[in-house]
Structure formats: structure tokens, C-alpha cells
CSV table of C-alpha atoms and ligand atoms in Angstrom, one decimal:
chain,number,residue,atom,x,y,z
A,1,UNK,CA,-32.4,-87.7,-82.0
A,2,UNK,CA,-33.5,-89.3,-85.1
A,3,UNK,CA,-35.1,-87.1,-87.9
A,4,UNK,CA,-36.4,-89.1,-90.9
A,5,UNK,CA,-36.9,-87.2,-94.5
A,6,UNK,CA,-39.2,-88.5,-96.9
A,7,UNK,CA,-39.6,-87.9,-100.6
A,8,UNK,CA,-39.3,-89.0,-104.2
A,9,UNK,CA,-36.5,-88.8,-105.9
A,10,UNK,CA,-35.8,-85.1,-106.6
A,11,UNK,CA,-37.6,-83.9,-104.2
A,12,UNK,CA,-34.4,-81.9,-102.6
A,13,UNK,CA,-33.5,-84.3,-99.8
A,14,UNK,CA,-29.7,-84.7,-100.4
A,15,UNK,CA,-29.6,-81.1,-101.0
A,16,UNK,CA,-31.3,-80.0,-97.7
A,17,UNK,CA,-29.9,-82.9,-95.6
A,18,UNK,CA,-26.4,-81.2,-96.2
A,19,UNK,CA,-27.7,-77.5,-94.8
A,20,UNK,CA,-29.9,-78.9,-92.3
A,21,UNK,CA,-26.7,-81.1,-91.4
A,22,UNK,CA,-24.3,-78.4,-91.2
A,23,UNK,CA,-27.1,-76.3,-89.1
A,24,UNK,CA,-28.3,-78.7,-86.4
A,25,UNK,CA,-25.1,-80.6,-86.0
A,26,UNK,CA,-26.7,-84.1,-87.7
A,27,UNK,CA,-24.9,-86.7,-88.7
A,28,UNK,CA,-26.4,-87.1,-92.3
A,29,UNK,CA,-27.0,-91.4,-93.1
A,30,UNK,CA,-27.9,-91.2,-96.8
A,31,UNK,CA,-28.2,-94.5,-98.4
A,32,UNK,CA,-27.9,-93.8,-102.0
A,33,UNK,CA,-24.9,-91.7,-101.6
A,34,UNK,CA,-23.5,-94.8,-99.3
A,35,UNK,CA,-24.2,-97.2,-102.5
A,36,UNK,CA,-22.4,-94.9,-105.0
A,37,UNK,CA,-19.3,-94.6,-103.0
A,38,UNK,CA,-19.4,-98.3,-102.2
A,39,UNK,CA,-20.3,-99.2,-106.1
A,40,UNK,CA,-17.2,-96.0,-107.1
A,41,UNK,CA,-15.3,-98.3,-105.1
A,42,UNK,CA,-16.0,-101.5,-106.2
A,43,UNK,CA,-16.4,-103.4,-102.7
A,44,UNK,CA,-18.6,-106.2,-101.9
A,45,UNK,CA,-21.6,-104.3,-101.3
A,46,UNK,CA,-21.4,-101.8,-103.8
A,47,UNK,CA,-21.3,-105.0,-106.4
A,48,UNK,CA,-24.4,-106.6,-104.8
A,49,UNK,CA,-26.0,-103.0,-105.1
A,50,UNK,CA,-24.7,-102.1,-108.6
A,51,UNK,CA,-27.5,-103.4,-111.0
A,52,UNK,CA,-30.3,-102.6,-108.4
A,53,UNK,CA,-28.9,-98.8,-108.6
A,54,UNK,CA,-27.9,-98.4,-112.0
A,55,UNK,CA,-31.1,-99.9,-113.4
A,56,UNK,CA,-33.6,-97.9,-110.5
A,57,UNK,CA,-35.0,-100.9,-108.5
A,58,UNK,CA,-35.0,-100.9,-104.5
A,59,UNK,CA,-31.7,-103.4,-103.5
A,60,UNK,CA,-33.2,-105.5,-101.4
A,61,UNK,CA,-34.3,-104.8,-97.7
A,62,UNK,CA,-31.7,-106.7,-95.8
A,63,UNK,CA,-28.4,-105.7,-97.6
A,64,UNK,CA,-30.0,-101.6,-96.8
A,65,UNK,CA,-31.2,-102.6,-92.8
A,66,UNK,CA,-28.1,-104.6,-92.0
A,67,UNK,CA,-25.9,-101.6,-93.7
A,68,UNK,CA,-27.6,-98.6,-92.1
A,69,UNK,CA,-27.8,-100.4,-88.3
A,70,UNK,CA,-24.2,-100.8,-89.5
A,71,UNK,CA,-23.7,-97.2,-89.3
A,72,UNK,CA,-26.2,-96.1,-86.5
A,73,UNK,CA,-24.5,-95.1,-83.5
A,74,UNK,CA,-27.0,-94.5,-80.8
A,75,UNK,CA,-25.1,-92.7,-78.2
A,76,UNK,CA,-26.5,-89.1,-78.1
A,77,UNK,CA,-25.6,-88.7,-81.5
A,78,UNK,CA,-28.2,-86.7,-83.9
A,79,UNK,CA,-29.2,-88.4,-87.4
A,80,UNK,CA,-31.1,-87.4,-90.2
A,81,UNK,CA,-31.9,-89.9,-92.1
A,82,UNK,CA,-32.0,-89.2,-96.3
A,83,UNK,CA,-33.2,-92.2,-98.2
A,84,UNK,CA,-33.9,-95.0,-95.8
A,85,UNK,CA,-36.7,-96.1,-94.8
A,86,UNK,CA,-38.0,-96.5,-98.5
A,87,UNK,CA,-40.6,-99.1,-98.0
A,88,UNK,CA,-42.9,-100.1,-94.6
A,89,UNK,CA,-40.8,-103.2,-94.2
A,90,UNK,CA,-37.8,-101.4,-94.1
A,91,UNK,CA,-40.0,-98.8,-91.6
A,92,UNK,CA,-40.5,-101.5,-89.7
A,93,UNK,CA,-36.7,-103.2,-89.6
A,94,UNK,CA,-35.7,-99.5,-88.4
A,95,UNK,CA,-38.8,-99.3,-85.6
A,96,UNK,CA,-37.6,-102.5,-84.2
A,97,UNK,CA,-33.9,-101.9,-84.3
A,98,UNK,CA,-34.5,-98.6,-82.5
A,99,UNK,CA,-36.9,-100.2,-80.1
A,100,UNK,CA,-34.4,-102.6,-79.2
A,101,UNK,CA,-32.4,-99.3,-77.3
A,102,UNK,CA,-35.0,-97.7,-75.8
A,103,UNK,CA,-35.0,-95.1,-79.5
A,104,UNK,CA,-38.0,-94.2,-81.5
A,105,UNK,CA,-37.8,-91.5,-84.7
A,106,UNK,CA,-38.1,-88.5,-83.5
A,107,UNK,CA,-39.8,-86.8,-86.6
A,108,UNK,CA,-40.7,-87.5,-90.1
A,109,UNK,CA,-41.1,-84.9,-92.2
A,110,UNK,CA,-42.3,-85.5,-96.2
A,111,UNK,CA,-41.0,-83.1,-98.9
A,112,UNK,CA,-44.1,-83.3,-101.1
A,113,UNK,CA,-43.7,-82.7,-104.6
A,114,UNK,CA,-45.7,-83.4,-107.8
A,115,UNK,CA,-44.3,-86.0,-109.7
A,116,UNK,CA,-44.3,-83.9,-113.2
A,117,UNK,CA,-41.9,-81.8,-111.3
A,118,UNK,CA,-39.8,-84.3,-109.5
A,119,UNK,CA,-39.3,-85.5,-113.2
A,120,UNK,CA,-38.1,-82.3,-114.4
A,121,UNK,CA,-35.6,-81.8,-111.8
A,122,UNK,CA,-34.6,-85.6,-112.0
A,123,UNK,CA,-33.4,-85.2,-115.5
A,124,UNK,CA,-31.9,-81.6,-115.3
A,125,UNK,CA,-30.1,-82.1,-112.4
A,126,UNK,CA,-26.1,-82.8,-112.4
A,127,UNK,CA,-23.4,-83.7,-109.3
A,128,UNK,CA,-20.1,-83.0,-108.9
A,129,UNK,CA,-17.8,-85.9,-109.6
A,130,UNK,CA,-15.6,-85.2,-106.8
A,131,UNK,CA,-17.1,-83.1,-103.8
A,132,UNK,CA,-21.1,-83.9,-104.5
A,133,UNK,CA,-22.3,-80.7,-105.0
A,134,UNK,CA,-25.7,-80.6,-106.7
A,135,UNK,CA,-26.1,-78.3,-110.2
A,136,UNK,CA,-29.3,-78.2,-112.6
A,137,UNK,CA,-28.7,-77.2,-116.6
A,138,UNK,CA,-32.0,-75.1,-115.7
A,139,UNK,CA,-32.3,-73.7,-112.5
A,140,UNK,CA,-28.7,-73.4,-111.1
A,141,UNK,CA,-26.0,-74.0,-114.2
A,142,UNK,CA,-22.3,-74.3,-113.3
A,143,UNK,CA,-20.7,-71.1,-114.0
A,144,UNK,CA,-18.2,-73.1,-116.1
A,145,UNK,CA,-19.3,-75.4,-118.4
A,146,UNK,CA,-18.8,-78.8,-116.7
A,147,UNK,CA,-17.0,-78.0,-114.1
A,148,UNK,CA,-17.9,-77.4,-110.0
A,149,UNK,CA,-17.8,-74.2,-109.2
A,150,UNK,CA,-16.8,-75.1,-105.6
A,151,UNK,CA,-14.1,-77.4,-106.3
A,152,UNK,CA,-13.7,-77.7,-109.8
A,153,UNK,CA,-14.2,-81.3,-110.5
A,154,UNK,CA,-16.3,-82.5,-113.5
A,155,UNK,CA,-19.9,-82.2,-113.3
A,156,UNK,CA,-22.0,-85.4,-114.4
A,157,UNK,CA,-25.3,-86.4,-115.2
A,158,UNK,CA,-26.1,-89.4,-112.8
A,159,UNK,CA,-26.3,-92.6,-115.0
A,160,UNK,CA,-29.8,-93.6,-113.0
A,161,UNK,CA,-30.8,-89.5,-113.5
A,162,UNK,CA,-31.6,-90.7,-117.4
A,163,UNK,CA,-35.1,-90.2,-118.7
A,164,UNK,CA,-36.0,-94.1,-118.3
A,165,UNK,CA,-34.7,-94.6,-115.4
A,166,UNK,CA,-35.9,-91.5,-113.2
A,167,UNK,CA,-39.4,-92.4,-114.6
A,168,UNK,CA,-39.0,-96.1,-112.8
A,169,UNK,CA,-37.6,-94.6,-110.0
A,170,UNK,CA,-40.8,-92.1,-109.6
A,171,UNK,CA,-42.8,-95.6,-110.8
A,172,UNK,CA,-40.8,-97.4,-107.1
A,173,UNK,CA,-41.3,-94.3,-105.5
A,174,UNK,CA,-45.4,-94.4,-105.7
A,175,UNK,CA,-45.4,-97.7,-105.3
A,176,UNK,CA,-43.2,-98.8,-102.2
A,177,UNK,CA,-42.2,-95.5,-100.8
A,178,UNK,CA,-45.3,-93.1,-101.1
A,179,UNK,CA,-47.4,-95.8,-98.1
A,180,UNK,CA,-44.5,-94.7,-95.7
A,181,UNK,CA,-46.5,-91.4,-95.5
A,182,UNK,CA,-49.5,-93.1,-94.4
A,183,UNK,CA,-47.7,-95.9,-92.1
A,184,UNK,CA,-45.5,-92.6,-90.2
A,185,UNK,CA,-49.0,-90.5,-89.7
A,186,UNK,CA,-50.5,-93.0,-87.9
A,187,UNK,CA,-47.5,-92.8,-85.6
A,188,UNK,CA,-47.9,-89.4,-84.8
A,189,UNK,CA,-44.5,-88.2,-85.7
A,190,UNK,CA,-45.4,-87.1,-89.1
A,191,UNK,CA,-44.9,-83.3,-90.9
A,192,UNK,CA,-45.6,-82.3,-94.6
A,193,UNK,CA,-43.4,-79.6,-96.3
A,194,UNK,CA,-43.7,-77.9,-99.7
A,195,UNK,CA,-40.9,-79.2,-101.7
A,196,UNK,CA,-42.3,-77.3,-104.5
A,197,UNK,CA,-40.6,-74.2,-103.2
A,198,UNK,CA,-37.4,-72.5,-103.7
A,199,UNK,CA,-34.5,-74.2,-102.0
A,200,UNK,CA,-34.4,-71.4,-98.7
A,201,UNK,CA,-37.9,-71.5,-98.7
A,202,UNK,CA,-38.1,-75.4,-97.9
A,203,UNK,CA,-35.1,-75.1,-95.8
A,204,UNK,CA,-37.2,-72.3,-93.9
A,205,UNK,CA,-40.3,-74.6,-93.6
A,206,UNK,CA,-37.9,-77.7,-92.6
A,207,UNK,CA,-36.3,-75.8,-89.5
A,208,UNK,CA,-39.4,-74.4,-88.3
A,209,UNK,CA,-40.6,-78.1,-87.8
A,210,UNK,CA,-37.2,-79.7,-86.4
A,211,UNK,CA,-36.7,-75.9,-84.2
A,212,UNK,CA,-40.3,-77.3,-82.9
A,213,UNK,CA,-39.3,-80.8,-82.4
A,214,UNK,CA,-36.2,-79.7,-80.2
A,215,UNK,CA,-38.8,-77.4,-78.0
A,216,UNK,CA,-40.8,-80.0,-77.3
A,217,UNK,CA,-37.8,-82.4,-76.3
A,218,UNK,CA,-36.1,-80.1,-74.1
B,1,AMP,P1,-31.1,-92.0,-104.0
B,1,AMP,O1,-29.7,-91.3,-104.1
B,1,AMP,O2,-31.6,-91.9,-102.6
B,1,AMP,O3,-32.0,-91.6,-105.0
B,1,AMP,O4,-30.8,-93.6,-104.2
B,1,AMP,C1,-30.3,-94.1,-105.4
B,1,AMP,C2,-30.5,-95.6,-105.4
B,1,AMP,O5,-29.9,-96.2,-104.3
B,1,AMP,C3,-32.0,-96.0,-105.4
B,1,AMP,O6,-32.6,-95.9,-106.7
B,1,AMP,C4,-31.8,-97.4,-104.9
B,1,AMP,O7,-31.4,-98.3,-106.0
B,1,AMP,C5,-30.7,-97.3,-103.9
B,1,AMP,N1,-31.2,-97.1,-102.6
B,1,AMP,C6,-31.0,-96.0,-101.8
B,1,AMP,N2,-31.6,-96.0,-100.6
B,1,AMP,C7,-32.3,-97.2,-100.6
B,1,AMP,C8,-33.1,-97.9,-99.7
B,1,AMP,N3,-33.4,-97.4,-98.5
B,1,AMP,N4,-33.6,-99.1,-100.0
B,1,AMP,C9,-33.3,-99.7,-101.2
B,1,AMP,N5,-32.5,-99.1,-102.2
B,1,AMP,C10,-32.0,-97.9,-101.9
């Protein structure tokens, strides 16, 4: 099973991909947490990736297919899918790589926010250092200052999280992300959530459409 979310930046993807992973059992592909790890640790591809990253731009299409076929195992296992496809041609590389084994997605679902907001949460939010954990300075503060309340590792602001750099990202977002919703609905496997809404609220809204999704492929 292949579940797809889409959504700008801020939107709460990473965040629900993690309950919605530990819930259904998916194995959770997210391609900008891939990068940052590959960039922390200075490989080859996280040095082709670094300036497109740090600076908000898309790295380009085949350095993302080649990594997430890469990391697609299509024997029975469950994905959800966090980040990738972020343009159509990348919608299509992933079509036809599925195709190619008999696989299709199995849902789409977009976590529709306004982009004011996305914005907001963008530049309030900070990550643990160390386990990933996701804080904002307004809405969910560390209890101490800096530090993870789960594991106690510093707590950052993400260098592309500044200001000018979240606004390009919400600029790449409309731009190159935002037709995906269009290209999906016109392939029948598409759902709209409220992103807008508190965090167990959206996870709420997110399980009714995958619990549905399951129904149907019993
Ligand atoms: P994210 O954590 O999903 O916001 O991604 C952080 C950054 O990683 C993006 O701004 C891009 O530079 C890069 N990235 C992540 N996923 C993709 C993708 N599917 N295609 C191109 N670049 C990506």
C-alpha cells in the first residue's frame, strides 16, 4: 500500500506521518528528512543536495527519483510517502516506477493550509537536534528552554525554517507542488484534509480517509 501526503511546507506532514506511522504500521519515506541526515553526514548525496536545501529550491528530479526507488521496497510493505512527489514530473517518475510492478498509489490525501498560516508555523517551529521531535516557540514550547523534552537534545531552528527562506519555499510550493493536487484528482485517488486544525483533529480526519482506503482494499 502506498499512501501519498501532500502539502506545503508546514502543513504538519512530518508531524502526522510519524503517528500515522506508528498507527498503521507504515514505513514513513520522507525525503527532506533523508537529505538532512545525508547533508549531517556529509555523503555524496547530501553534498549534491546541500545548497538546493539550505537555500529552499527543489534538488533536481533525478538525484530525489533515483534515491526514493532506492528505498522502495515493494514486497507487501506499507509506505507513506512525506515529501515526494513534489512536482508532476516527479508524479510521473513515481507512476511509472510503480507501474513497472504491477503498483499504483493507493491514496493521496492533501493537508490544505492557507499559506499566511503555513508561514507562521514555518518560522515558529523548532526540531530536536537529536531525536526529531517537532516544538513551536508559540503553540507547543519545550518545557525547558532549548532543550527536548523527550530526549533532551538541543532544540534548533531549521536553517531553511528562516523568514526568507520559508517564504521561497511557500513561493516553490505554489509553484511546482500545488499542480500535484490537480494532476492526483484526475486520477481518482485524491482526498482533502483541514490542516488548519489542531494536530488530533487532522490526525482524526487523516485515519478516517486511510480506515476507508483499507475497507475498500480488503
Ligand atoms: P521538507 O523537509 O520536506 O520541507 O524538505 C526540505 C528540503 O529538502 C526541500 O526544501 C528541498 O530542498 C528538499 N526536498 C525534499 N523533498 C524533495 C523532493 N521530493 N524533491 C526535491 N527536493 C526535495
Amino acid at each position: 500500500m502506498i499512501v501519498i501526503l501532500l502539502g506545503a511546507p508546514g502543513s504538519g506532514k512530518g508531524t502526522q506521518s510519524r503517528i500515522l506511522s506508528g498507527k498503521y504500521g507504515f514505513k514513513h519515506l520522507a525525503t527532506g528528512d533523508i537529505f538532512r541526515g545525508e547533508i549531517a553526514a556529509k555523503t555524496p548525496l547530501g553534498i549534491k543536495a546541500a545548497e538546493y536545501v539550505k537555500s529552499g529550491k527543489l534538488v533536481p528530479d533525478e538525484i530525489v527519483t533515483e534515491m526514493v526507488a532506492g528505498r522502495l521496497e515493494l514486497n507487501g510493505e506499507k509506505y507513506l510517502l512525506d515529501g515526494f512527489p513534489r512536482n508532476v514530473e516527479q508524479a510521473q517518475a513515481l507512476a511509472h516506477f510503480l507501474s513497472k510492478q504491477n503498483e499504483s498509489a493507493d491514496v493521496v490525501i492533501f493537508m490544505n493550509l492557507p499559506k499566511q498560516e503555513a508561514m507562521k508555523r514555518l518560522t515558529s517551529r523548532r526540531v530536536c537536534s537529536k531525536c526529531g521531535e517537532v516544538y513551536n516557540v508559540i503553540t507547543r514550547p519545550t518545557r525547558s528552554e532549548g532543550k527536548c523534552d523527550s530526549c533532551g537534545g538541543d532544540v534548533v531552528q531549521r536553517e531553511d525554517d528562516s523568514e526568507a527562506t520559508a517564504a521561497k519555499r511557500l513561493m516553490v510550493f505554489e509553484d511546482l507542488t500545488q499542480p500535484l493536487v490537480a494532476y492526483y484528482k484526475a486520477e481518482q485517488v485524491f482526498h482533502e484534509v483541514d490542516a488548519s486544525k489542531s494536530p488530533d483533529d487532522v490526525t482524526r480526519q487523516l485515519s478516517g480517509v486511510i480506515d476507508s482506503v483499507l475497507k475498500a482494499l480488503k
